[in-house]
JSON list of C-alpha atoms in Angstrom, two decimals:
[
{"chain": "A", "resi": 8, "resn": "UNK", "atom": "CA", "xyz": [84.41, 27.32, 37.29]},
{"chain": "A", "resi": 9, "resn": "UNK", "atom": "CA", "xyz": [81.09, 25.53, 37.08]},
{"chain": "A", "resi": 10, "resn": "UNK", "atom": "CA", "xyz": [77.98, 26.91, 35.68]},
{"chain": "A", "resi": 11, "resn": "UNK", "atom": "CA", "xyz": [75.50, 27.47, 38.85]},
{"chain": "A", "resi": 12, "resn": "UNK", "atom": "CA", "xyz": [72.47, 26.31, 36.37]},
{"chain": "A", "resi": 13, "resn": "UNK", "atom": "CA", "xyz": [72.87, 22.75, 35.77]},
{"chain": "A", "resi": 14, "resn": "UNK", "atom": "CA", "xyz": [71.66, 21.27, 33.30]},
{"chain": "A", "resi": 15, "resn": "UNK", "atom": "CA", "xyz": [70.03, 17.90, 33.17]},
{"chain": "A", "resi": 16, "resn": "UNK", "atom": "CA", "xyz": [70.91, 15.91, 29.64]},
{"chain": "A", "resi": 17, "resn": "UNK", "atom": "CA", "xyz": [67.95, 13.74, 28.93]},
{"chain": "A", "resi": 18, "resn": "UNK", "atom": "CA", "xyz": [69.43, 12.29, 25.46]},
{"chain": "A", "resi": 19, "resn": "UNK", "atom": "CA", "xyz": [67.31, 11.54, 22.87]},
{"chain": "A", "resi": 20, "resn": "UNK", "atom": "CA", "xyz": [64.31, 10.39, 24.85]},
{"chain": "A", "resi": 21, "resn": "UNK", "atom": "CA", "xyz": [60.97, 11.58, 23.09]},
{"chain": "A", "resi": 22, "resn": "UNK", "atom": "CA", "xyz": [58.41, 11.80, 25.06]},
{"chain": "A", "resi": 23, "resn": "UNK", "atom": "CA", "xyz": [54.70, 11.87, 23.48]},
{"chain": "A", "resi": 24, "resn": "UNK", "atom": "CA", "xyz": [51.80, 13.21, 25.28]},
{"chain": "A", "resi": 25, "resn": "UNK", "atom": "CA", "xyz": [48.32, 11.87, 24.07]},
{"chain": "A", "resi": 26, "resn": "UNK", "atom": "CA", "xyz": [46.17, 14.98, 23.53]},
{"chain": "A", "resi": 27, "resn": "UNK", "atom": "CA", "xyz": [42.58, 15.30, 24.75]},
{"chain": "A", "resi": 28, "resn": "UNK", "atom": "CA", "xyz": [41.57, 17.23, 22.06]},
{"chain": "A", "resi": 29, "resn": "UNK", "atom": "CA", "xyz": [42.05, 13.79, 19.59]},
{"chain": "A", "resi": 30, "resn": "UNK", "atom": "CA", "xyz": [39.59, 12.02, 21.72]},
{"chain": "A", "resi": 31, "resn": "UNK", "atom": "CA", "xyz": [37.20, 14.91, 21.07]},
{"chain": "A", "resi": 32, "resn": "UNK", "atom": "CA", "xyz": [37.46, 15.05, 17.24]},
{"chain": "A", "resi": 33, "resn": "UNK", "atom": "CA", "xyz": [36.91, 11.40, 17.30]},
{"chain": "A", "resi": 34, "resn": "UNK", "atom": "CA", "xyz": [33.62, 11.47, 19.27]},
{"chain": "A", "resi": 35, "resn": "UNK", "atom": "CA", "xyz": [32.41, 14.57, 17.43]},
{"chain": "A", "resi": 36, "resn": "UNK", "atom": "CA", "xyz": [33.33, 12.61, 14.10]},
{"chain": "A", "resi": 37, "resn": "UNK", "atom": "CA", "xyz": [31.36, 10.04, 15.45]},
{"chain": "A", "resi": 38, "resn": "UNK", "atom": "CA", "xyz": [28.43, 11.79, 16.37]},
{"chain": "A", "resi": 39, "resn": "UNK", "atom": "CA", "xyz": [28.02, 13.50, 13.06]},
{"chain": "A", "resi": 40, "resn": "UNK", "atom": "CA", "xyz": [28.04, 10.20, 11.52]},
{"chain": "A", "resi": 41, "resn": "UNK", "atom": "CA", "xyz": [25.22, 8.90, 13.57]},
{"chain": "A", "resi": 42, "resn": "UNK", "atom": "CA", "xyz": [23.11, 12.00, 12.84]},
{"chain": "A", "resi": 43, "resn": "UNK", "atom": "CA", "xyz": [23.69, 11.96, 9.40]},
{"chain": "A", "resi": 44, "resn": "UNK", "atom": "CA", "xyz": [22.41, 8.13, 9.24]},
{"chain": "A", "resi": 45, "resn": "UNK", "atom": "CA", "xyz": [19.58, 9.03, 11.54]},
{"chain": "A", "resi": 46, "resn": "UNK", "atom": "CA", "xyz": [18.55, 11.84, 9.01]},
{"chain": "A", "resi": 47, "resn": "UNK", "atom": "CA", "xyz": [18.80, 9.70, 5.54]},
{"chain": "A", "resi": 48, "resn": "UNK", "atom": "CA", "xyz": [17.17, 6.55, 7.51]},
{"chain": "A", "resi": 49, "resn": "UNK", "atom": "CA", "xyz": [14.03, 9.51, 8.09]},
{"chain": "A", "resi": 50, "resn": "UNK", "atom": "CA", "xyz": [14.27, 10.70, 4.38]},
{"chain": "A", "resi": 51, "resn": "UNK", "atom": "CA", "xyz": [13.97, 7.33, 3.51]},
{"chain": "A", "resi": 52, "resn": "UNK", "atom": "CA", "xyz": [10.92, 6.21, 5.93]},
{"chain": "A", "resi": 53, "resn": "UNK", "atom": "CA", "xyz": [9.12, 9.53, 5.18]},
{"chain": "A", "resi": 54, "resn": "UNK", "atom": "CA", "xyz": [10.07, 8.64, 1.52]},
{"chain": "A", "resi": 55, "resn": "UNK", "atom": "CA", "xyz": [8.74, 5.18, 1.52]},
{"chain": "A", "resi": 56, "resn": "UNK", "atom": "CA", "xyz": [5.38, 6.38, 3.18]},
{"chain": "A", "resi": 57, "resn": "UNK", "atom": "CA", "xyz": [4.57, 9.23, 0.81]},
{"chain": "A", "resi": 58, "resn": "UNK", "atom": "CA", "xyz": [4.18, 6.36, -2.20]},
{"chain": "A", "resi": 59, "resn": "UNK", "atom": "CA", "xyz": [3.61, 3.38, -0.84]},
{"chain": "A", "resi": 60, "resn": "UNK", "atom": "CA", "xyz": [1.20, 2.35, 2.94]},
{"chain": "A", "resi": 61, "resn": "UNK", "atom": "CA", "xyz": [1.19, -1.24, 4.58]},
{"chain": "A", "resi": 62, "resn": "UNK", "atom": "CA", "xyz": [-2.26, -2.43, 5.56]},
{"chain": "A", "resi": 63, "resn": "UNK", "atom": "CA", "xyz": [-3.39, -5.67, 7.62]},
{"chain": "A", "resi": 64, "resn": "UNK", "atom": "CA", "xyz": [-6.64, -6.84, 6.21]},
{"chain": "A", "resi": 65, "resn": "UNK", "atom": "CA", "xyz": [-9.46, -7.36, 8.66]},
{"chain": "A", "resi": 66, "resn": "UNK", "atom": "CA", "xyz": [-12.03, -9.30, 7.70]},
{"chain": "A", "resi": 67, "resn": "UNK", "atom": "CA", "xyz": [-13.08, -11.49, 5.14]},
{"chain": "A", "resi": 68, "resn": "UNK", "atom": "CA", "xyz": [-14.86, -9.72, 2.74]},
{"chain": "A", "resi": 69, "resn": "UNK", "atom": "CA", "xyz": [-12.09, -9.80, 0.25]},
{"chain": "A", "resi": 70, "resn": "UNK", "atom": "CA", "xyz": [-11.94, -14.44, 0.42]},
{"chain": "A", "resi": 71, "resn": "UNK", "atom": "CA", "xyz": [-10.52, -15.69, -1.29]},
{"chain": "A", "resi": 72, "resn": "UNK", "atom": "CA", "xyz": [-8.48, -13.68, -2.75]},
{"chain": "A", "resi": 73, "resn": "UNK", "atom": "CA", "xyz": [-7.35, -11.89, 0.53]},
{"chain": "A", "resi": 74, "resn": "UNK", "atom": "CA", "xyz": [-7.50, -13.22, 3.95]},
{"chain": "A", "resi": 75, "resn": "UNK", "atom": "CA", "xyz": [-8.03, -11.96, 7.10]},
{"chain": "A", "resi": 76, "resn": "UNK", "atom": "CA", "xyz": [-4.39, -11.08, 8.83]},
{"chain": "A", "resi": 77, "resn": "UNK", "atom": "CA", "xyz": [-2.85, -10.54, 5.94]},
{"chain": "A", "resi": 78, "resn": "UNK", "atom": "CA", "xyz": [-0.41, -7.70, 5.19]},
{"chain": "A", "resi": 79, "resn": "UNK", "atom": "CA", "xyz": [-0.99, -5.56, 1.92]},
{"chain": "A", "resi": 80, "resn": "UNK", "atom": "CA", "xyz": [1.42, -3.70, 0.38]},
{"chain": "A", "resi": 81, "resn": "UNK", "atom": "CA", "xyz": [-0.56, -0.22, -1.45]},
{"chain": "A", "resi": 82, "resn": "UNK", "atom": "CA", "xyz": [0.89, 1.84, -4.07]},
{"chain": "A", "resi": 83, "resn": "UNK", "atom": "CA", "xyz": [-0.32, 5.59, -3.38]},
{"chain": "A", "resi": 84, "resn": "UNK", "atom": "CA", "xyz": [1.06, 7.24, -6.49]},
{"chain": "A", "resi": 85, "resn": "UNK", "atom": "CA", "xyz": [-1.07, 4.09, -8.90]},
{"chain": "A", "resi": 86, "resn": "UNK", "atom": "CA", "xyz": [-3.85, 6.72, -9.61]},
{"chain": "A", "resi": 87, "resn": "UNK", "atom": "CA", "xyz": [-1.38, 10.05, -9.68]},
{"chain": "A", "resi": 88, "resn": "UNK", "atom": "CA", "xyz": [0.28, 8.90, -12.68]},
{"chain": "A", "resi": 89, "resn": "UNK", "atom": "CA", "xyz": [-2.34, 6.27, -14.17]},
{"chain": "A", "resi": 90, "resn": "UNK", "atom": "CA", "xyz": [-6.17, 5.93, -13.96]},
{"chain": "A", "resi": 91, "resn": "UNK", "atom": "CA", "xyz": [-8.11, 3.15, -12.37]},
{"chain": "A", "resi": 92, "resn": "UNK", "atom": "CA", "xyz": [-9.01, 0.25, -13.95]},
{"chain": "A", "resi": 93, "resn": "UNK", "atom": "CA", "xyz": [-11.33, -2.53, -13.88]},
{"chain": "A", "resi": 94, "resn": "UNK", "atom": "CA", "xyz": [-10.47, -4.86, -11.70]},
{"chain": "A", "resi": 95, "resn": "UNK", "atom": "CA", "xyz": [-8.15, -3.22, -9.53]},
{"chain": "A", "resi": 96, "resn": "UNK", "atom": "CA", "xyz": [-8.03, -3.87, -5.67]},
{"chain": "A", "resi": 97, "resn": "UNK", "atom": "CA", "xyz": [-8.40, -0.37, -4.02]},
{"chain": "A", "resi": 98, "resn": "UNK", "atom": "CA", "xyz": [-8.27, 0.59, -0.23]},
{"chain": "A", "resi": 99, "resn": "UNK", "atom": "CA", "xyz": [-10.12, 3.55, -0.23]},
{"chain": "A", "resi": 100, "resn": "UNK", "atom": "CA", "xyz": [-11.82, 5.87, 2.84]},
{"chain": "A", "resi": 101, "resn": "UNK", "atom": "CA", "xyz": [-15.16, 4.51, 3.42]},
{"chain": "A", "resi": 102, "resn": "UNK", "atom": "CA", "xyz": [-17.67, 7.59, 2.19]},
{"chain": "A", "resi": 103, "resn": "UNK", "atom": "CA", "xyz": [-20.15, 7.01, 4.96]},
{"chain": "A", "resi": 104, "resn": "UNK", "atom": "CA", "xyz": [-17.18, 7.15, 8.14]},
{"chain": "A", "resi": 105, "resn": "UNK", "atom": "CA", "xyz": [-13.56, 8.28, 6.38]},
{"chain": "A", "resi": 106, "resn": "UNK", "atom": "CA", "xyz": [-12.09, 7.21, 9.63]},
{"chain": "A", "resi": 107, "resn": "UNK", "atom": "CA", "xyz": [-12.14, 3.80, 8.20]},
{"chain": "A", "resi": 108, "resn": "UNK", "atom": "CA", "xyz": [-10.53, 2.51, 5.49]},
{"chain": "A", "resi": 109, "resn": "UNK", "atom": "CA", "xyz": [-11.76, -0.11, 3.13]},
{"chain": "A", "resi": 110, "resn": "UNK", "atom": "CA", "xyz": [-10.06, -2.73, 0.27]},
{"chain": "A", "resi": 111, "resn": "UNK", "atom": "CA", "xyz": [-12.23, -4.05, -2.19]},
{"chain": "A", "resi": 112, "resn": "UNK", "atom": "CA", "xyz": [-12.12, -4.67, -5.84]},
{"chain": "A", "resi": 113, "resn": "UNK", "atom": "CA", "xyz": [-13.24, -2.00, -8.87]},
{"chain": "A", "resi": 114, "resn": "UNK", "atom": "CA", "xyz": [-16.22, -3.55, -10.50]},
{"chain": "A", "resi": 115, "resn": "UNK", "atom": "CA", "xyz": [-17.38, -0.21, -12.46]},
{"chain": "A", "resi": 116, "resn": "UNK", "atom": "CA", "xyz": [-15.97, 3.06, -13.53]},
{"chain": "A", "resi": 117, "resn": "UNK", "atom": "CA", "xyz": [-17.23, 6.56, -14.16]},
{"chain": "A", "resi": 118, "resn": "UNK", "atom": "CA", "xyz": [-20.06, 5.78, -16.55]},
{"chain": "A", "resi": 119, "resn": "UNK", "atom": "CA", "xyz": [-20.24, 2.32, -16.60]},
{"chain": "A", "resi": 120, "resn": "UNK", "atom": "CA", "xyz": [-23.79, 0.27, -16.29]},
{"chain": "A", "resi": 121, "resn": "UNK", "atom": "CA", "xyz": [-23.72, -2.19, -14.07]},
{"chain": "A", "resi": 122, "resn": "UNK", "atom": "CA", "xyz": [-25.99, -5.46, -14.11]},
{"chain": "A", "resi": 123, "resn": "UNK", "atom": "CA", "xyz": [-26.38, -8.23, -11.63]},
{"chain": "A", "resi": 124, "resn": "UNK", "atom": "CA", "xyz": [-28.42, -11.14, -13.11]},
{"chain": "A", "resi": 125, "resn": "UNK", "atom": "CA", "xyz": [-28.83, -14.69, -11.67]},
{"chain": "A", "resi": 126, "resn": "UNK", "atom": "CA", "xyz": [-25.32, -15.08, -9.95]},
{"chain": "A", "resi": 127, "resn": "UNK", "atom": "CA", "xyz": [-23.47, -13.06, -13.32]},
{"chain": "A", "resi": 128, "resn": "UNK", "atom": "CA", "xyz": [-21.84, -8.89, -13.62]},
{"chain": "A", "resi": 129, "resn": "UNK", "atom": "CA", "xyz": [-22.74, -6.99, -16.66]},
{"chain": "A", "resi": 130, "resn": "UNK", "atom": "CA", "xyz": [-20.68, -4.03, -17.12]},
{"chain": "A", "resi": 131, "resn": "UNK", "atom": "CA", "xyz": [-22.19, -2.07, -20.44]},
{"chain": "A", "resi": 132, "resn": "UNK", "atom": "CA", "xyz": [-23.57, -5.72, -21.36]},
{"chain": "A", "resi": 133, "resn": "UNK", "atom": "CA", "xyz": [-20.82, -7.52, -21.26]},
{"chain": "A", "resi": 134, "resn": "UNK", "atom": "CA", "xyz": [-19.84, -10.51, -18.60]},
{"chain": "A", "resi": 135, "resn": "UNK", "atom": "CA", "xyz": [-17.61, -9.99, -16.52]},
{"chain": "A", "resi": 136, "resn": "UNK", "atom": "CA", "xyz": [-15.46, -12.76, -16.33]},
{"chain": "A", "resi": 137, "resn": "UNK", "atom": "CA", "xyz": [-14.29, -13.63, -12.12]},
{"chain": "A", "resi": 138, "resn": "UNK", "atom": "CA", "xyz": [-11.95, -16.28, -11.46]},
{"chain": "A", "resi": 139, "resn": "UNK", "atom": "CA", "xyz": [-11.46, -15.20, -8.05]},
{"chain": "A", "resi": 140, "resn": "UNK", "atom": "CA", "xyz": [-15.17, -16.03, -7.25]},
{"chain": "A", "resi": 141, "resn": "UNK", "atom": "CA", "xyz": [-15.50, -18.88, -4.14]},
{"chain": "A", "resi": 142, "resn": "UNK", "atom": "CA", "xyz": [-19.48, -18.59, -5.33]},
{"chain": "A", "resi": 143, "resn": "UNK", "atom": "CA", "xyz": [-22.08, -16.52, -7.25]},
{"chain": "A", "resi": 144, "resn": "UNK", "atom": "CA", "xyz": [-23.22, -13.62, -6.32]},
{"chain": "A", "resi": 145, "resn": "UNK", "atom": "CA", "xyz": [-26.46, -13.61, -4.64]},
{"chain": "A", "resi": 146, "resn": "UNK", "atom": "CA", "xyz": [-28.30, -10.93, -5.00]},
{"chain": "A", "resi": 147, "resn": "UNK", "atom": "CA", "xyz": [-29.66, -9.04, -8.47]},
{"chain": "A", "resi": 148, "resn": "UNK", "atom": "CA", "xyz": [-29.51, -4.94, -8.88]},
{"chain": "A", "resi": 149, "resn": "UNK", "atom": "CA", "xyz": [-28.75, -2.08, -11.48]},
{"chain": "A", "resi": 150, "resn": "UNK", "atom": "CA", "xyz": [-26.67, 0.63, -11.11]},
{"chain": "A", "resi": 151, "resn": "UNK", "atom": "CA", "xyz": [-25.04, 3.61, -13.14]},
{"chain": "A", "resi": 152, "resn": "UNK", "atom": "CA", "xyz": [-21.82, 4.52, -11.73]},
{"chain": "A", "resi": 153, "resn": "UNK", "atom": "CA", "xyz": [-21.84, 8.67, -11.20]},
{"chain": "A", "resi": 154, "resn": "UNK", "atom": "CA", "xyz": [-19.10, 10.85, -12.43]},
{"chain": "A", "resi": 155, "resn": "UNK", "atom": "CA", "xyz": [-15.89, 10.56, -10.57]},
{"chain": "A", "resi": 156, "resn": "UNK", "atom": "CA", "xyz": [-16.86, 7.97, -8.19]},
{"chain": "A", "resi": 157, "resn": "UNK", "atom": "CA", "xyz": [-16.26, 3.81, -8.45]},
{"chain": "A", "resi": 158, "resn": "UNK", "atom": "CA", "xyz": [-18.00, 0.77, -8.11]},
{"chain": "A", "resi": 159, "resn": "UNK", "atom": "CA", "xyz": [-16.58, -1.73, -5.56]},
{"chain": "A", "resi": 160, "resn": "UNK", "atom": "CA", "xyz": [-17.78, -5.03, -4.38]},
{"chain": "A", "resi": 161, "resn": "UNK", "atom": "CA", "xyz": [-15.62, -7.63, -2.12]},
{"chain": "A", "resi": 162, "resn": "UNK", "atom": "CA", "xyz": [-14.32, -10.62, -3.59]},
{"chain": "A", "resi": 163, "resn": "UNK", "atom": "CA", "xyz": [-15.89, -12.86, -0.91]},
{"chain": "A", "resi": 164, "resn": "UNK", "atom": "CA", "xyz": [-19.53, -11.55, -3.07]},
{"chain": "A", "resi": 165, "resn": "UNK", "atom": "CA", "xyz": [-22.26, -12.87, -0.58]},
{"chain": "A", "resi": 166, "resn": "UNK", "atom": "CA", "xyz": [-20.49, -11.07, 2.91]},
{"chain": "A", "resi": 167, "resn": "UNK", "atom": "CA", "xyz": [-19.14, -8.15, 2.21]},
{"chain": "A", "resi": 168, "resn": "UNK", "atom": "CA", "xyz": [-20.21, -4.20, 2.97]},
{"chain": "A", "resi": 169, "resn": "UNK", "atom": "CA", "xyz": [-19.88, -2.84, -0.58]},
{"chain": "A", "resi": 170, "resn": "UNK", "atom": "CA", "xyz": [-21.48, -0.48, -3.35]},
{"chain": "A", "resi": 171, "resn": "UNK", "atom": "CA", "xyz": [-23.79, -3.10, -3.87]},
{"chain": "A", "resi": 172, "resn": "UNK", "atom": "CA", "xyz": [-25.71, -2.37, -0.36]},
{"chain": "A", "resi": 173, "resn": "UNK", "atom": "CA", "xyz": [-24.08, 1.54, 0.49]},
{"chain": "A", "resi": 174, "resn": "UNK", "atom": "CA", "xyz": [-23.37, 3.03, -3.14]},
{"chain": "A", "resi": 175, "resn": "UNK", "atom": "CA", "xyz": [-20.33, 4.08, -4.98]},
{"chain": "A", "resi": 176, "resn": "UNK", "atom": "CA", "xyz": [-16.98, 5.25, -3.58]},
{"chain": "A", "resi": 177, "resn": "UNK", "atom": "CA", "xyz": [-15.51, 8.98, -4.57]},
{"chain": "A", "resi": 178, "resn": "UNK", "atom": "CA", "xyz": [-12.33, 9.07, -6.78]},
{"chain": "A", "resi": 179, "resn": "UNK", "atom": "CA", "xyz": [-11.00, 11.20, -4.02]},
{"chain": "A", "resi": 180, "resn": "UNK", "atom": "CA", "xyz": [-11.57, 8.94, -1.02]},
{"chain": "A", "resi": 181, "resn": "UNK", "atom": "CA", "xyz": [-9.32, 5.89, -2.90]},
{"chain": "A", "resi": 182, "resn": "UNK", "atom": "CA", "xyz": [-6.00, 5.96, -1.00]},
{"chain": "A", "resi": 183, "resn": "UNK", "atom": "CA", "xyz": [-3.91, 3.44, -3.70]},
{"chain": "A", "resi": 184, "resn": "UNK", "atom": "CA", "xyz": [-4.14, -0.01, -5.29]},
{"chain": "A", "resi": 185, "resn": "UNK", "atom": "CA", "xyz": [-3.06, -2.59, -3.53]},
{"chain": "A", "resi": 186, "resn": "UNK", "atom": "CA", "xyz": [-0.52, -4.68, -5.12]},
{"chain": "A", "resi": 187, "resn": "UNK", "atom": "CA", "xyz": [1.39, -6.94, -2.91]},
{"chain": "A", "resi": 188, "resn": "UNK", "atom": "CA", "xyz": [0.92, -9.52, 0.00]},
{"chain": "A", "resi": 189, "resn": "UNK", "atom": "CA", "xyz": [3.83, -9.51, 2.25]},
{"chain": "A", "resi": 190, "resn": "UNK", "atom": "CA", "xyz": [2.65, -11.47, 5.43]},
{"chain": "A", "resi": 191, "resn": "UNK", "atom": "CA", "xyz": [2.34, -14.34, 6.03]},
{"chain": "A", "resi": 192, "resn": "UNK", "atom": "CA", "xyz": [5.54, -15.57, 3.79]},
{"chain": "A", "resi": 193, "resn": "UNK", "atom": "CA", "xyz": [3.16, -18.13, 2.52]},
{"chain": "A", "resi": 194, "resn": "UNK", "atom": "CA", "xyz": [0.86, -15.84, 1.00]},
{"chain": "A", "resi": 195, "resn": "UNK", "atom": "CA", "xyz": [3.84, -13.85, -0.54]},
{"chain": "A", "resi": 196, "resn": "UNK", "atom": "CA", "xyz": [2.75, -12.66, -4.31]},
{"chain": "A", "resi": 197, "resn": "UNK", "atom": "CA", "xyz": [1.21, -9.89, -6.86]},
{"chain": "A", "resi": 198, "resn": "UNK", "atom": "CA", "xyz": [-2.36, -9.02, -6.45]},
{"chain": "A", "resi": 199, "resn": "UNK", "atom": "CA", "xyz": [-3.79, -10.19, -9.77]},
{"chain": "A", "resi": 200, "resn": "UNK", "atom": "CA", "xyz": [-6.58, -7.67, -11.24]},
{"chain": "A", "resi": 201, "resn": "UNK", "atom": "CA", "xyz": [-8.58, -10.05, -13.62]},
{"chain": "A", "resi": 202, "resn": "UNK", "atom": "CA", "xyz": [-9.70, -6.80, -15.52]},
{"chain": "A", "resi": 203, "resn": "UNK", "atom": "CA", "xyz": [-11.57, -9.36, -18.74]},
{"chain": "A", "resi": 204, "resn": "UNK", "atom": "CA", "xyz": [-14.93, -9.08, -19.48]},
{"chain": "A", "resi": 205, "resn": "UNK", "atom": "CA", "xyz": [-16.41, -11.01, -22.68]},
{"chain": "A", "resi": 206, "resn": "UNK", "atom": "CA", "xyz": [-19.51, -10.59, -24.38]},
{"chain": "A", "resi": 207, "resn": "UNK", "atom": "CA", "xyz": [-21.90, -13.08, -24.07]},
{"chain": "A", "resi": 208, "resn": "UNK", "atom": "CA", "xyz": [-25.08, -13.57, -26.23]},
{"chain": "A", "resi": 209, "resn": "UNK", "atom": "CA", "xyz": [-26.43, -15.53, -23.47]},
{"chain": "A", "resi": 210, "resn": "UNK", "atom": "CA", "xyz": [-25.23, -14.36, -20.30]},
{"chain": "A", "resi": 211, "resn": "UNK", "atom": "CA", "xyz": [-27.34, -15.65, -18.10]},
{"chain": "A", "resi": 212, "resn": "UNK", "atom": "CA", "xyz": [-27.29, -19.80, -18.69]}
]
């Protein structure tokens, strides 16, 4: 007497069923990859921009040394760690309107005397030697460089809105020291500082 269920052999036949949940998993994987590259590519800008700012130099104050169009790479932690020197190339705040921002070069620090005499820079009587002069400078002063605050002029002597003309800049208004051109590939290089001076029994010849 037959069975009134019948049952159906199938054999050995495995059957697989693709489940919906792996295609989940994988785009969740996924996603938690992108957000965790998204994050350390942040750290890593914010990173980046709390020691070191890009600048495009405007102007030509800073000729030759700098030229206009240029990109400048400026090391913001130079003056947390070390002091400023003579000679340096500083972008600073400019006192008189902080919304701009400046780059010239350190020509006296806290203290220092500073002489301009027939085309020559004293600093406490001795020369200051300036290869990256194009000419001499122009025009004659004196000047005593207050307490915490710098003495910048622009490399390009004769055309550019310095200390000379507006007075000294406060240590607090310097942003870094510029160190690097970038851009244009041609200008690639270090930012030399020149920081020499010499004395000179005859300074003025």
């Amino acid at each position: 007497m037959e069975n009134g269920n019948k049952e159906k052999d199938f054999g050995d036949i495995l059957v697989e069923i693709p489940e919906k949940k792996d295609k989940t998993q994988g785009f969740l994987h996924f996603l938690i990859d992108l957000i965790e590259t998204l994050v350390l590519a942040a750290i890593l800008y914010l990173g980046i921009n709390a020691i070191s700012a890009r600048i495009r130099v405007d102007g030509t104050s800073m000729t030759p040394t700098l030229q206009s169009g240029e990109f400048v790479i400026v090391n913001k932690l130079a003056y947390k760690f070390g002091s400023t020197k003579l000679g340096d190339v500083v972008v600073f705040k400019f006192p008189r309107n902080p919304s701009q921002e400046y780059i010239k070069r350190v020509i006296g620090l806290p203290g220092d005397e500073i002489k301009i005499v027939r085309g020559r820079v004293l600093v406490n009587g001795q020369l200051l030697e300036e290869p990256y002069l194009s000419s001499p400078t122009a025009y004659q002063g004196n000047w005593v460089v207050p307490e915490n605050q710098l003495f910048v002029l622009g490399d390009n002597r004769n055309n550019s809105s310095d200390s000379h003309n507006w007075g000294t800049v406060p240590m607090e208004n310097v942003i870094g020291k510029a160190v690097f051109v970038y851009w244009p590939p041609a200008e690639w290089g270090k930012i030399n500082t020149h920081p020499k001076t010499v004395s000179a029994t005859n300074p003025y010849p």
